[in-house]
PDB file of N, CA and C in Angstrom:
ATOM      1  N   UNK A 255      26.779 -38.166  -6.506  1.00 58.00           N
ATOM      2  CA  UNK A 255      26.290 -36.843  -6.153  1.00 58.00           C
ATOM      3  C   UNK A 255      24.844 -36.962  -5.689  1.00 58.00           C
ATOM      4  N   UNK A 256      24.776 -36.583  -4.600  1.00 64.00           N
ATOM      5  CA  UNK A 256      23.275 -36.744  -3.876  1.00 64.00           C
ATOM      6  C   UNK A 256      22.427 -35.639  -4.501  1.00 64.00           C
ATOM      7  N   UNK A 257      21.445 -35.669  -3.468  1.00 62.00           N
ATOM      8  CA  UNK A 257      19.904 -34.641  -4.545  1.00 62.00           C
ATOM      9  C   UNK A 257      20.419 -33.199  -3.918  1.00 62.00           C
ATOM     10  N   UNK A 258      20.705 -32.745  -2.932  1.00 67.00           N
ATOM     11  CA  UNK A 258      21.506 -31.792  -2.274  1.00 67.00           C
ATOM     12  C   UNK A 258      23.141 -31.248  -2.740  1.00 67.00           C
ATOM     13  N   UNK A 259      23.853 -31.990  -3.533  1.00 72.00           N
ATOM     14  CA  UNK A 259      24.885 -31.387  -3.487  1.00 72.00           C
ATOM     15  C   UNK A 259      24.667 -30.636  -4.627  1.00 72.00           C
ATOM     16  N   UNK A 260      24.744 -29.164  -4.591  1.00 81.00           N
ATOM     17  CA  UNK A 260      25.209 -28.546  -5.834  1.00 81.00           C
ATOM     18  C   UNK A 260      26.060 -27.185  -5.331  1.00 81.00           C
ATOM     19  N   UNK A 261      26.493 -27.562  -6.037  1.00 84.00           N
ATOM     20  CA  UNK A 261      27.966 -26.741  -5.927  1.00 84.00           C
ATOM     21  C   UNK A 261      27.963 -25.032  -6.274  1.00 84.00           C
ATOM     22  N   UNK A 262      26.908 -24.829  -6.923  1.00 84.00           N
ATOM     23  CA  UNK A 262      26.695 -23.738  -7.429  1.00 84.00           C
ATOM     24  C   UNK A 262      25.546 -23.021  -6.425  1.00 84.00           C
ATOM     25  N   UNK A 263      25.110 -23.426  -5.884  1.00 81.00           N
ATOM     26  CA  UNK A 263      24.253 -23.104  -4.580  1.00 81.00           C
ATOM     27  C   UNK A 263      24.988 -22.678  -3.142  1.00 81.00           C
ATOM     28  N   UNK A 264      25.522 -23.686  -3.224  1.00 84.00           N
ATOM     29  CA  UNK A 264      26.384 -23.458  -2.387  1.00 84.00           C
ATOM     30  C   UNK A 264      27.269 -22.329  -2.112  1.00 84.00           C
ATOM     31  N   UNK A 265      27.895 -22.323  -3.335  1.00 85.00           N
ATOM     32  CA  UNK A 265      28.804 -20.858  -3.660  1.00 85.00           C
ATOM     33  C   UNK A 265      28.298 -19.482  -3.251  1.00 85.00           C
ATOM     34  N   UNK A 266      26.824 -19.673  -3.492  1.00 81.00           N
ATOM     35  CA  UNK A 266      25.805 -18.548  -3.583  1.00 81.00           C
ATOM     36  C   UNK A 266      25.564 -18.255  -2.249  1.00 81.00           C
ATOM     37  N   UNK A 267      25.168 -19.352  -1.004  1.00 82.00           N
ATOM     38  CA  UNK A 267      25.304 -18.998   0.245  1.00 82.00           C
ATOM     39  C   UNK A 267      26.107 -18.973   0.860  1.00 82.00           C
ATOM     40  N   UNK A 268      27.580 -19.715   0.556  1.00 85.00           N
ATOM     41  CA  UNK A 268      28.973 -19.230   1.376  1.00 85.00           C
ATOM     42  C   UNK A 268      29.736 -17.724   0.984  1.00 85.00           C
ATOM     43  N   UNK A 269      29.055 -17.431  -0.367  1.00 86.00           N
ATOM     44  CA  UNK A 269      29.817 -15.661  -0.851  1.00 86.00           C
ATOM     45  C   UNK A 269      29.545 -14.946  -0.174  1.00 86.00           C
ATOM     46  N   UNK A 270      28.048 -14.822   0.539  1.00 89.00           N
ATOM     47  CA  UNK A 270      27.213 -13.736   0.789  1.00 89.00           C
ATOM     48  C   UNK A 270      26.354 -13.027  -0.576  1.00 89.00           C
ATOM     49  N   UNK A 271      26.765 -13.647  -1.751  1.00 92.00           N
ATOM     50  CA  UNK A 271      25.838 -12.606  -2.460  1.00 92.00           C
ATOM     51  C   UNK A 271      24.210 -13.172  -2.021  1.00 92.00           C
ATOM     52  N   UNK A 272      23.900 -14.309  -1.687  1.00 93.00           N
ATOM     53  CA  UNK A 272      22.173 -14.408  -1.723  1.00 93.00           C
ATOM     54  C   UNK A 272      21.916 -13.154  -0.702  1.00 93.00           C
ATOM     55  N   UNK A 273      22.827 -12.990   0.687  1.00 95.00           N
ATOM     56  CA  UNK A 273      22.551 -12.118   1.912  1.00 95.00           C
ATOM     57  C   UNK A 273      22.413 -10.653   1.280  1.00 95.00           C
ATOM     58  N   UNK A 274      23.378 -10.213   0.282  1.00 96.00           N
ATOM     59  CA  UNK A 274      23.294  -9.139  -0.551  1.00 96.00           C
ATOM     60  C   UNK A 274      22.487  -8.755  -1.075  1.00 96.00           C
ATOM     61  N   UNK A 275      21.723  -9.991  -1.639  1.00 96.00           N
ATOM     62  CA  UNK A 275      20.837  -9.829  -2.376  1.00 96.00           C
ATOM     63  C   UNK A 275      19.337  -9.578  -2.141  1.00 96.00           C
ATOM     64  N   UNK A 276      19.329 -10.062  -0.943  1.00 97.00           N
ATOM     65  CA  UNK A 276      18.176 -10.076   0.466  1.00 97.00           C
ATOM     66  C   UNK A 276      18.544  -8.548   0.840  1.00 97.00           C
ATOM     67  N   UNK A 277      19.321  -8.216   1.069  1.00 97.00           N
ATOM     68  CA  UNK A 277      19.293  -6.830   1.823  1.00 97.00           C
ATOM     69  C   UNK A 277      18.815  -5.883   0.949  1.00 97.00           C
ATOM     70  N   UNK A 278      19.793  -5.682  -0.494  1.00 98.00           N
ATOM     71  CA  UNK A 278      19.154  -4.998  -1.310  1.00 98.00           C
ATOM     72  C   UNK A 278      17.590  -4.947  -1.218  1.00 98.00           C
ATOM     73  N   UNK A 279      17.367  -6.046  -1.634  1.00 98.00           N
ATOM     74  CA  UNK A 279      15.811  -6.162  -2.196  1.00 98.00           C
ATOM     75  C   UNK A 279      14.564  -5.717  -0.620  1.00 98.00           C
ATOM     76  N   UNK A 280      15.456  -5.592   0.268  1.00 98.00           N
ATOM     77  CA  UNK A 280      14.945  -5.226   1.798  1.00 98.00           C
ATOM     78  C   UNK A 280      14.715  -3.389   1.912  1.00 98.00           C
ATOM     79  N   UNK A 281      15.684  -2.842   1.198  1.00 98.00           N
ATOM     80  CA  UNK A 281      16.062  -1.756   1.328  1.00 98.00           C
ATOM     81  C   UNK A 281      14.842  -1.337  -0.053  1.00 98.00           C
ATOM     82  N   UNK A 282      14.588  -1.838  -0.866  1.00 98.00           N
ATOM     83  CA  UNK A 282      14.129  -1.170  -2.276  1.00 98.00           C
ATOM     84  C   UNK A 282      12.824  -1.722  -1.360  1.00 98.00           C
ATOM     85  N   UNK A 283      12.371  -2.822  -0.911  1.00 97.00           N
ATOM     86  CA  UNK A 283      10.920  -2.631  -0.258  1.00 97.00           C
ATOM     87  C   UNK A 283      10.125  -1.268   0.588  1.00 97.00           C
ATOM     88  N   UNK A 284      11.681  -1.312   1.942  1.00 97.00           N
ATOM     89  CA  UNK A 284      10.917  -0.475   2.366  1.00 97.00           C
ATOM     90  C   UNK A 284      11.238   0.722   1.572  1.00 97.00           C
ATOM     91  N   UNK A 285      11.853   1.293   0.963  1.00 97.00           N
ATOM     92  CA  UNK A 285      11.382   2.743   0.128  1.00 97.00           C
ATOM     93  C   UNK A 285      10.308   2.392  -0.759  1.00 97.00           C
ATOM     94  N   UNK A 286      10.383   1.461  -1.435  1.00 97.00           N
ATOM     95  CA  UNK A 286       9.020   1.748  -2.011  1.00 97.00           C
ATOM     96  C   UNK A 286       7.481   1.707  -1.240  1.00 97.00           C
ATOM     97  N   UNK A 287       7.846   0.972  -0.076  1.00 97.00           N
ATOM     98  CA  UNK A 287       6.440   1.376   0.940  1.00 97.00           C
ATOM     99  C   UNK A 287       6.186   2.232   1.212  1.00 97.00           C
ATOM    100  N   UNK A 288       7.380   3.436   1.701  1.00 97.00           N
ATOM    101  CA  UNK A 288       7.446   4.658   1.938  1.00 97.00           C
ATOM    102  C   UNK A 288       6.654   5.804   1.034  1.00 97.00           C
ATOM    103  N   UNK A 289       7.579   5.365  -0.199  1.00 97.00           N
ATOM    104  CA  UNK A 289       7.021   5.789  -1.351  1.00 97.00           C
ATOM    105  C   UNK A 289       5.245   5.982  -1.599  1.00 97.00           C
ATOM    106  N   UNK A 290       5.088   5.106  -1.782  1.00 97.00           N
ATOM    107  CA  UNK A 290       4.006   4.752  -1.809  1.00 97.00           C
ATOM    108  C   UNK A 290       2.810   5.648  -1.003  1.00 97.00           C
ATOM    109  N   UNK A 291       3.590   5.282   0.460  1.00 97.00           N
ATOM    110  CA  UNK A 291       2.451   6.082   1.745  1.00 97.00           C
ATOM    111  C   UNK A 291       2.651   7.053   1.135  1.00 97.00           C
ATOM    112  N   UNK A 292       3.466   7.590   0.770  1.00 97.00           N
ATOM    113  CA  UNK A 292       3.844   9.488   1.063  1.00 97.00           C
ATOM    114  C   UNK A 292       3.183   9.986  -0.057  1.00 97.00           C
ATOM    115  N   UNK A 293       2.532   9.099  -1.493  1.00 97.00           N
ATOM    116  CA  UNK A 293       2.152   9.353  -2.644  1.00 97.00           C
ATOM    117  C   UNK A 293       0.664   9.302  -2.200  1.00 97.00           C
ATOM    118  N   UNK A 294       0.086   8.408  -1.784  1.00 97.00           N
ATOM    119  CA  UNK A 294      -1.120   8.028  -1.543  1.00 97.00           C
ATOM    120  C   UNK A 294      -1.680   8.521  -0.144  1.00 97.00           C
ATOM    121  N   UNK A 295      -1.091   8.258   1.058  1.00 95.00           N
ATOM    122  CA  UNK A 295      -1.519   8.041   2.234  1.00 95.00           C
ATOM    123  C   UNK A 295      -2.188   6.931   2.493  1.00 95.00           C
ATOM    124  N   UNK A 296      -1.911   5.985   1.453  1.00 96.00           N
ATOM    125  CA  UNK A 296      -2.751   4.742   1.876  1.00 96.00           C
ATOM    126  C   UNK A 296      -1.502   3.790   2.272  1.00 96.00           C
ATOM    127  N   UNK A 297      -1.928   2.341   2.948  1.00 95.00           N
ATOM    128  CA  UNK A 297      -0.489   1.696   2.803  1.00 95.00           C
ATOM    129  C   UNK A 297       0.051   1.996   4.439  1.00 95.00           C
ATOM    130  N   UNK A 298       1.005   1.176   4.902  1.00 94.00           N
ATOM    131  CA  UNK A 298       2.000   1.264   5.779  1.00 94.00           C
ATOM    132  C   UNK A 298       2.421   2.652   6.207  1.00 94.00           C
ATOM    133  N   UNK A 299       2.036   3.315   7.092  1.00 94.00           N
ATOM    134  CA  UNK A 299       3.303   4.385   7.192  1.00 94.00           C
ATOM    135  C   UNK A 299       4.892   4.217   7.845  1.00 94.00           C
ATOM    136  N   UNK A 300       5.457   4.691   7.497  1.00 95.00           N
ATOM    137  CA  UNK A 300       7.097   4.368   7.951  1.00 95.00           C
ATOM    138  C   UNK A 300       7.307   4.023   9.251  1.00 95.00           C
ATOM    139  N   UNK A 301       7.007   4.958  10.285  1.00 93.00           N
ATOM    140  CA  UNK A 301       6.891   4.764  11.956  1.00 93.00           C
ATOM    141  C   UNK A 301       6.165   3.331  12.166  1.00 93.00           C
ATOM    142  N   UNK A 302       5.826   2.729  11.284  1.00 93.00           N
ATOM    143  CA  UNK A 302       4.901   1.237  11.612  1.00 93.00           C
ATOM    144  C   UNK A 302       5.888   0.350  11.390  1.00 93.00           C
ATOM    145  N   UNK A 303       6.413   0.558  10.773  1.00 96.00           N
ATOM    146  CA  UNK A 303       7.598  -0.778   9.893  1.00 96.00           C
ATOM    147  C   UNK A 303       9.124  -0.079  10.314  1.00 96.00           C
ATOM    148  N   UNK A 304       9.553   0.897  10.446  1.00 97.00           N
ATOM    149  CA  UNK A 304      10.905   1.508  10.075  1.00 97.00           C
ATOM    150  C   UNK A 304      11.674   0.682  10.916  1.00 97.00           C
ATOM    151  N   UNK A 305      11.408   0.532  12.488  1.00 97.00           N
ATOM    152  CA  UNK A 305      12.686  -0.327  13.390  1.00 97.00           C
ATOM    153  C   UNK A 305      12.404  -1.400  13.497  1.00 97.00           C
ATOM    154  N   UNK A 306      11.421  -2.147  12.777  1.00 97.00           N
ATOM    155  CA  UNK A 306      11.534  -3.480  12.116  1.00 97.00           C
ATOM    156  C   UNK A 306      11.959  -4.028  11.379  1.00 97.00           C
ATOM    157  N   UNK A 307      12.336  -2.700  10.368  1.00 97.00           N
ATOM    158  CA  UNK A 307      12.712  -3.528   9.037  1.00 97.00           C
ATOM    159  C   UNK A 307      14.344  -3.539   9.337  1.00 97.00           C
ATOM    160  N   UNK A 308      14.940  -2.181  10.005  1.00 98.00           N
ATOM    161  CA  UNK A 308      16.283  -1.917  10.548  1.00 98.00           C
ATOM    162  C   UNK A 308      16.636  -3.087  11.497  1.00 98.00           C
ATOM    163  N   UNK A 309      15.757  -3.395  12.370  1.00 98.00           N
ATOM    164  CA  UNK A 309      16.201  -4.629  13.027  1.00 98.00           C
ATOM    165  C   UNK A 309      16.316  -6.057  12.050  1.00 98.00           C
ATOM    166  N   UNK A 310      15.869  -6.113  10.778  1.00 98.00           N
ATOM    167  CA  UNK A 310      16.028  -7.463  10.202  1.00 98.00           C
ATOM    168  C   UNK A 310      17.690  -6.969   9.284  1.00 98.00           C
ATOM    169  N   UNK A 311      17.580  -5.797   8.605  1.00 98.00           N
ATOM    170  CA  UNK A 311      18.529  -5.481   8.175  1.00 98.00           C
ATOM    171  C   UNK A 311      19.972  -5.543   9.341  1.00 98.00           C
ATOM    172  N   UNK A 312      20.057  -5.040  10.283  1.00 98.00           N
ATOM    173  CA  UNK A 312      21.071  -5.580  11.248  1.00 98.00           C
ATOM    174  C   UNK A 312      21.508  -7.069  10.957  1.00 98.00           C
ATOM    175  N   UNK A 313      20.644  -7.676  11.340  1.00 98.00           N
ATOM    176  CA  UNK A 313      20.623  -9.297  11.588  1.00 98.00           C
ATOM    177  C   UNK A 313      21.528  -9.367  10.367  1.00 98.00           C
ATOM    178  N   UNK A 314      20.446  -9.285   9.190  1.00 97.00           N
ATOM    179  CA  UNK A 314      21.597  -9.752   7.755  1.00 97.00           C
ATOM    180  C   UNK A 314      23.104  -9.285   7.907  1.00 97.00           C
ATOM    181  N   UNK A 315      22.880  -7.463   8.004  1.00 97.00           N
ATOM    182  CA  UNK A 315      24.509  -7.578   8.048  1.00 97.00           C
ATOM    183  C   UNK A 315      25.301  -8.303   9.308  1.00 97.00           C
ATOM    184  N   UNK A 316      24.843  -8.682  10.372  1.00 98.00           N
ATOM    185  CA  UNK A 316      25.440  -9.656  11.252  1.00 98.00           C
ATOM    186  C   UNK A 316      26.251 -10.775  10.451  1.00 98.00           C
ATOM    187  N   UNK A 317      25.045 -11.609   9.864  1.00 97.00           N
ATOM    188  CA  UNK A 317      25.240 -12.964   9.083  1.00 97.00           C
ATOM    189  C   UNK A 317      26.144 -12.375   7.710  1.00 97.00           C
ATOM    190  N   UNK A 318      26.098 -11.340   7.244  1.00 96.00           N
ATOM    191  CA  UNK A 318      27.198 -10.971   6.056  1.00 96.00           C
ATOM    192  C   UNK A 318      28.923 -10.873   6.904  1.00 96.00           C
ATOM    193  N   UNK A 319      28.728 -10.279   7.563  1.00 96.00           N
ATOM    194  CA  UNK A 319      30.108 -10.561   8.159  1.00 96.00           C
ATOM    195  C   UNK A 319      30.641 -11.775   9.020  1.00 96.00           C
ATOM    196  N   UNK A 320      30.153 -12.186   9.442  1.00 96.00           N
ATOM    197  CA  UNK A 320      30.144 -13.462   9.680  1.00 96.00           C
ATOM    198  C   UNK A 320      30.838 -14.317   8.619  1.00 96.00           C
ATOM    199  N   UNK A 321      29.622 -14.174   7.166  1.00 94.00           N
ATOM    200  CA  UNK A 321      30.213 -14.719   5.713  1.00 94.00           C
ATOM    201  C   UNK A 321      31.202 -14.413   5.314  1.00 94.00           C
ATOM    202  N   UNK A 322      31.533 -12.849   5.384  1.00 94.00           N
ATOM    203  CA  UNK A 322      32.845 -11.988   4.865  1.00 94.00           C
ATOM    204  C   UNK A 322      34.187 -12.605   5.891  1.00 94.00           C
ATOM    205  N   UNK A 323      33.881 -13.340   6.908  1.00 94.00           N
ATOM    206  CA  UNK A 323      35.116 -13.363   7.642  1.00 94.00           C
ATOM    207  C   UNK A 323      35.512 -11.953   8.381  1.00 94.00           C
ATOM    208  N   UNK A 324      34.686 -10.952   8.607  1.00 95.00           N
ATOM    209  CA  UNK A 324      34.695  -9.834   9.270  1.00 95.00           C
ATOM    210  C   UNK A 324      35.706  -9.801  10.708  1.00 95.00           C
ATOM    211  N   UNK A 325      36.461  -9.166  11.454  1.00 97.00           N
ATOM    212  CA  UNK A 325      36.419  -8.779  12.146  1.00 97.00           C
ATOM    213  C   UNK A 325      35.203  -9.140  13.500  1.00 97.00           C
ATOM    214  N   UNK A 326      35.385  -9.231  14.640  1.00 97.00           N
ATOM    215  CA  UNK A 326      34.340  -9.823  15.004  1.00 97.00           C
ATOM    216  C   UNK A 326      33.569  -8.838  16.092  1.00 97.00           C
ATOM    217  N   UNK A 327      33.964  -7.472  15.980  1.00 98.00           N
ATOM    218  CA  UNK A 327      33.571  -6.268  16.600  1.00 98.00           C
ATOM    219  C   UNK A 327      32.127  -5.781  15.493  1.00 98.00           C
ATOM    220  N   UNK A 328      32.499  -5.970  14.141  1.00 97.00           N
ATOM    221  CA  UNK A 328      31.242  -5.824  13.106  1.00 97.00           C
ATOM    222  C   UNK A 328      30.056  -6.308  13.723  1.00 97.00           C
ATOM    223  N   UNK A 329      30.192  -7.517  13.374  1.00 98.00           N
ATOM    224  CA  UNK A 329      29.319  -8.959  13.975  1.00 98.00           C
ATOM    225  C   UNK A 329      28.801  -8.667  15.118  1.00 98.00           C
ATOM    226  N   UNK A 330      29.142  -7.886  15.961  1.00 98.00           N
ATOM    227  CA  UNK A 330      28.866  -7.482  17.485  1.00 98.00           C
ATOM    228  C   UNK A 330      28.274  -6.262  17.406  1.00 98.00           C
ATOM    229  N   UNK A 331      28.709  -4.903  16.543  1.00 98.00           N
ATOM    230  CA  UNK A 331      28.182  -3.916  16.326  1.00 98.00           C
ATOM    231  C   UNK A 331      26.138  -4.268  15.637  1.00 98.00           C
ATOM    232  N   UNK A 332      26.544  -4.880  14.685  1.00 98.00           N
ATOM    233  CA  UNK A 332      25.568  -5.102  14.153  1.00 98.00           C
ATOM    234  C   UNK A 332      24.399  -6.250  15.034  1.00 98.00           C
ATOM    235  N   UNK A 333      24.599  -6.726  15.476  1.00 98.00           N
ATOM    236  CA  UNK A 333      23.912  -7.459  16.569  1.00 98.00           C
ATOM    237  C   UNK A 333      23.265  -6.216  17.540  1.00 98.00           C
ATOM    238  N   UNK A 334      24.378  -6.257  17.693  1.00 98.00           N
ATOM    239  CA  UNK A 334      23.923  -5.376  19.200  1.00 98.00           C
ATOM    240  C   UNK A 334      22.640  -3.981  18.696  1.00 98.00           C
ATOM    241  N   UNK A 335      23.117  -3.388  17.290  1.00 98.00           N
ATOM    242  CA  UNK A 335      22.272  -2.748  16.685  1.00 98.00           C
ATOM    243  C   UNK A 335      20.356  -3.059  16.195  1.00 98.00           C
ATOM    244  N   UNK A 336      20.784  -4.493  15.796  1.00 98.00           N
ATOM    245  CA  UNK A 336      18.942  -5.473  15.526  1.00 98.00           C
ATOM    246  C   UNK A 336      18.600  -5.454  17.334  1.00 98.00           C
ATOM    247  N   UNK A 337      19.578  -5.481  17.856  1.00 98.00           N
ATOM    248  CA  UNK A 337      18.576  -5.986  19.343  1.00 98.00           C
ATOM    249  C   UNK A 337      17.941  -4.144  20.054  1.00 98.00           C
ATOM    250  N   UNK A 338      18.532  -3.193  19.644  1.00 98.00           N
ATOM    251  CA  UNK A 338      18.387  -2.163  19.834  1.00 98.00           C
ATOM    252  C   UNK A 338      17.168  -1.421  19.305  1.00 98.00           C
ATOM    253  N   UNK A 339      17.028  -2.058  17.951  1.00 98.00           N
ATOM    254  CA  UNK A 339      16.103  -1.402  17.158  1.00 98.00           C
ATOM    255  C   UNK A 339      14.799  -2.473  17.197  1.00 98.00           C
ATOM    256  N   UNK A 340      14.873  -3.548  17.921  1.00 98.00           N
ATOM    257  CA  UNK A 340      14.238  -3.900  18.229  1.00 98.00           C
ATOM    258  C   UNK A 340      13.231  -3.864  19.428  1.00 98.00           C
ATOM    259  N   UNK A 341      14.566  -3.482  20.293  1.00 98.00           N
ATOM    260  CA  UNK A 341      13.682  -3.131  21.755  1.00 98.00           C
ATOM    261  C   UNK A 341      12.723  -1.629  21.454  1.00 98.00           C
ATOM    262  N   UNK A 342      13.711  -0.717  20.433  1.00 97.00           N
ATOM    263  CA  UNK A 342      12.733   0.635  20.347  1.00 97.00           C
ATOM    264  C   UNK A 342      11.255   0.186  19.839  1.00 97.00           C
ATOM    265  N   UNK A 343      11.819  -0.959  19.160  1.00 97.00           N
ATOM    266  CA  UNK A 343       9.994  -1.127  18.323  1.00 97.00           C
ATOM    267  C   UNK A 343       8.814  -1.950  19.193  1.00 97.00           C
ATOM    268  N   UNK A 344       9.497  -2.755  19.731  1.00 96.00           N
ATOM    269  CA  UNK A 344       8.361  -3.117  21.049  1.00 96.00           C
ATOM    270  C   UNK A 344       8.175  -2.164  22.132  1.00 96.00           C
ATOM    271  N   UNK A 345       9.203  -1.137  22.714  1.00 96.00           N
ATOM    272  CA  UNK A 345       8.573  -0.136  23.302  1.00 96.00           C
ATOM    273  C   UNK A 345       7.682   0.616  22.329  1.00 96.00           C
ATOM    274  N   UNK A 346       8.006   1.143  21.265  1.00 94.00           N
ATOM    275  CA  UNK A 346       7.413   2.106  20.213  1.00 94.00           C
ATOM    276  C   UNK A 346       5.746   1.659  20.273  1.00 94.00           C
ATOM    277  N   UNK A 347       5.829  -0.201  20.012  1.00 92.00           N
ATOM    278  CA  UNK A 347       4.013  -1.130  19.715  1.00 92.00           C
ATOM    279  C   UNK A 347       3.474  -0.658  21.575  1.00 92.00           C
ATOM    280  N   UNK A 348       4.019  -0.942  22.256  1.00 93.00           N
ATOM    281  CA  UNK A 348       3.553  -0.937  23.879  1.00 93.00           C
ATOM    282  C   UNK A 348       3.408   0.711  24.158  1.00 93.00           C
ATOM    283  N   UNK A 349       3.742   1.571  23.827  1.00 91.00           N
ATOM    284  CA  UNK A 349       3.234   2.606  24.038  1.00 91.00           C
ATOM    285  C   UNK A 349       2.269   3.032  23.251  1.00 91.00           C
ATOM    286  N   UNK A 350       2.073   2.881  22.157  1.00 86.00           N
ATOM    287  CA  UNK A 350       0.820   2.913  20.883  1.00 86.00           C
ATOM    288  C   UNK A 350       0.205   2.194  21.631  1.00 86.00           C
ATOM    289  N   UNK A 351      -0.032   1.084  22.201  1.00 86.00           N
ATOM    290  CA  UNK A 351      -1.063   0.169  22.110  1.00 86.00           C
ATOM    291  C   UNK A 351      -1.593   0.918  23.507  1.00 86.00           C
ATOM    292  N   UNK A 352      -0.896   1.366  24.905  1.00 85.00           N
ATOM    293  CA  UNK A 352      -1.580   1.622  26.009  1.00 85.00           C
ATOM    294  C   UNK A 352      -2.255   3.291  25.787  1.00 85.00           C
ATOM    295  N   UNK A 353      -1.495   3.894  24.298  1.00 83.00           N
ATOM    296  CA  UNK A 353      -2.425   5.108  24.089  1.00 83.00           C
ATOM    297  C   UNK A 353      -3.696   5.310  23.480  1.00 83.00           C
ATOM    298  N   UNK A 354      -3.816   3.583  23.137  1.00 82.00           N
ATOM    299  CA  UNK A 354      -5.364   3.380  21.782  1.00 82.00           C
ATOM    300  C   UNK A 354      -5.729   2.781  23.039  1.00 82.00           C
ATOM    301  N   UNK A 355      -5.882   2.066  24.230  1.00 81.00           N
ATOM    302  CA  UNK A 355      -6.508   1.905  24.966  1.00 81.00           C
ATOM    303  C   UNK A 355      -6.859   2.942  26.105  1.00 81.00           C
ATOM    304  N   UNK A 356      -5.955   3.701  26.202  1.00 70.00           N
ATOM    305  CA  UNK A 356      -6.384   4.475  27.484  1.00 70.00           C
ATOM    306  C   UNK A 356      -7.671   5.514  27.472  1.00 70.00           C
ATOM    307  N   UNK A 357      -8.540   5.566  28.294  1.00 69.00           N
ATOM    308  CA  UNK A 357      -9.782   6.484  28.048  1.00 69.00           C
ATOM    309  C   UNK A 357      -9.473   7.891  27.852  1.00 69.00           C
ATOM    310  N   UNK A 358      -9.838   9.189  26.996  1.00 58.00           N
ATOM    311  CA  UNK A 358      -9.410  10.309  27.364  1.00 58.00           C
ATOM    312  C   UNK A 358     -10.229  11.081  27.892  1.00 58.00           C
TER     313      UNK A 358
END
Protein backbone atom coordinates (compact mmCIF):
# COMPACT_ATOMS: atom_id res chain seq x y z
CA UNK A 1 0.00 0.00 0.00
CA UNK A 2 1.62 3.20 -1.18
CA UNK A 3 1.58 6.72 0.79
CA UNK A 4 -1.56 7.67 -1.47
CA UNK A 5 -3.75 4.80 -1.33
CA UNK A 6 -6.45 5.21 1.16
CA UNK A 7 -9.44 3.92 0.63
CA UNK A 8 -11.40 5.95 2.85
CA UNK A 9 -10.50 9.17 1.02
CA UNK A 10 -11.21 8.04 -1.76
CA UNK A 11 -14.76 7.03 -0.97
CA UNK A 12 -15.13 10.60 0.21
CA UNK A 13 -14.29 12.06 -3.29
CA UNK A 14 -15.96 9.42 -5.54
CA UNK A 15 -19.55 9.83 -3.22
CA UNK A 16 -19.73 13.43 -3.69
CA UNK A 17 -20.13 14.00 -0.05
CA UNK A 18 -16.64 16.22 0.16
CA UNK A 19 -18.59 18.32 -3.07
CA UNK A 20 -21.64 18.42 -0.58
CA UNK A 21 -19.85 19.40 1.81
CA UNK A 22 -18.09 22.33 -0.06
CA UNK A 23 -21.36 23.57 -1.25
CA UNK A 24 -23.01 23.56 1.99
CA UNK A 25 -20.31 25.31 3.71
CA UNK A 26 -20.44 27.82 0.35
CA UNK A 27 -24.00 28.55 0.91
CA UNK A 28 -23.67 29.16 4.99
CA UNK A 29 -20.63 31.63 3.90
CA UNK A 30 -22.32 33.62 1.72
CA UNK A 31 -25.42 34.15 4.11
CA UNK A 32 -23.44 34.78 6.73
CA UNK A 33 -21.61 37.63 4.71
CA UNK A 34 -24.87 38.85 3.90
CA UNK A 35 -25.78 38.65 7.28
CA UNK A 36 -23.34 40.35 8.52
CA UNK A 37 -23.46 43.46 5.84
CA UNK A 38 -27.12 43.87 6.51
CA UNK A 39 -26.31 43.89 10.50
CA UNK A 40 -23.41 46.17 10.31
CA UNK A 41 -23.01 47.76 6.89
CA UNK A 42 -19.58 46.93 7.17
CA UNK A 43 -18.14 43.90 5.17
CA UNK A 44 -18.92 42.71 1.54
CA UNK A 45 -22.18 43.75 0.22
CA UNK A 46 -24.12 41.00 -1.68
CA UNK A 47 -24.14 42.71 -5.33
CA UNK A 48 -20.12 42.37 -4.86
CA UNK A 49 -19.92 38.63 -4.36
CA UNK A 50 -23.59 37.24 -5.25
CA UNK A 51 -22.79 36.01 -9.18
CA UNK A 52 -19.58 34.88 -8.04
CA UNK A 53 -20.32 32.89 -5.52
CA UNK A 54 -23.49 31.40 -7.84
CA UNK A 55 -21.01 30.91 -10.52
CA UNK A 56 -18.66 28.65 -8.19
CA UNK A 57 -21.77 27.00 -6.80
CA UNK A 58 -22.86 25.97 -10.50
CA UNK A 59 -19.45 24.54 -11.18
CA UNK A 60 -19.78 22.25 -7.94
CA UNK A 61 -23.14 21.16 -8.84
CA UNK A 62 -21.70 20.44 -12.42
CA UNK A 63 -18.90 18.17 -10.77
CA UNK A 64 -21.78 16.62 -8.26
CA UNK A 65 -23.55 15.24 -11.10
CA UNK A 66 -21.03 14.24 -12.93
CA UNK A 67 -20.21 12.21 -9.39
CA UNK A 68 -23.96 11.24 -9.05
CA UNK A 69 -23.84 9.68 -12.56
CA UNK A 70 -26.52 12.36 -13.48
CA UNK A 71 -28.17 12.51 -16.58
CA UNK A 72 -26.04 14.58 -18.75
CA UNK A 73 -28.57 17.54 -19.53
CA UNK A 74 -27.91 18.43 -15.46
CA UNK A 75 -24.19 18.64 -16.10
CA UNK A 76 -25.02 20.94 -19.06
CA UNK A 77 -27.74 22.91 -17.27
CA UNK A 78 -25.48 23.64 -14.57
CA UNK A 79 -22.48 24.56 -16.64
CA UNK A 80 -24.11 26.50 -18.84
CA UNK A 81 -25.61 28.30 -15.60
CA UNK A 82 -21.60 29.15 -13.84
CA UNK A 83 -20.77 30.47 -17.38
CA UNK A 84 -23.89 32.74 -17.27
CA UNK A 85 -23.48 34.03 -13.93
CA UNK A 86 -20.32 34.59 -14.69
CA UNK A 87 -20.49 36.61 -17.73
CA UNK A 88 -23.26 38.81 -15.60
CA UNK A 89 -20.43 39.39 -13.08
CA UNK A 90 -17.74 40.58 -15.40
CA UNK A 91 -20.26 42.70 -17.18
CA UNK A 92 -21.72 43.72 -13.61
CA UNK A 93 -17.21 44.59 -12.52
CA UNK A 94 -16.91 46.45 -16.26
CA UNK A 95 -19.74 48.57 -15.83
CA UNK A 96 -18.90 49.57 -12.07
CA UNK A 97 -15.51 50.07 -13.00
CA UNK A 98 -16.27 52.54 -16.31
CA UNK A 99 -18.88 54.34 -13.77
CA UNK A 100 -15.99 55.00 -10.91
CA UNK A 101 -13.97 56.23 -13.75
CA UNK A 102 -16.08 58.29 -15.81
CA UNK A 103 -15.97 62.19 -15.00
CA UNK A 104 -19.45 63.63 -13.96
Amino acid sequence: MGPFDMPEMQSLFSSGLLVDLVIALTVVEGLALALYHRATGRGIAPQDYALNLVSGLCLMLALRSVLAAAQWHWTAAALAAAGLAHGADIVSRWQRQRRDITPS
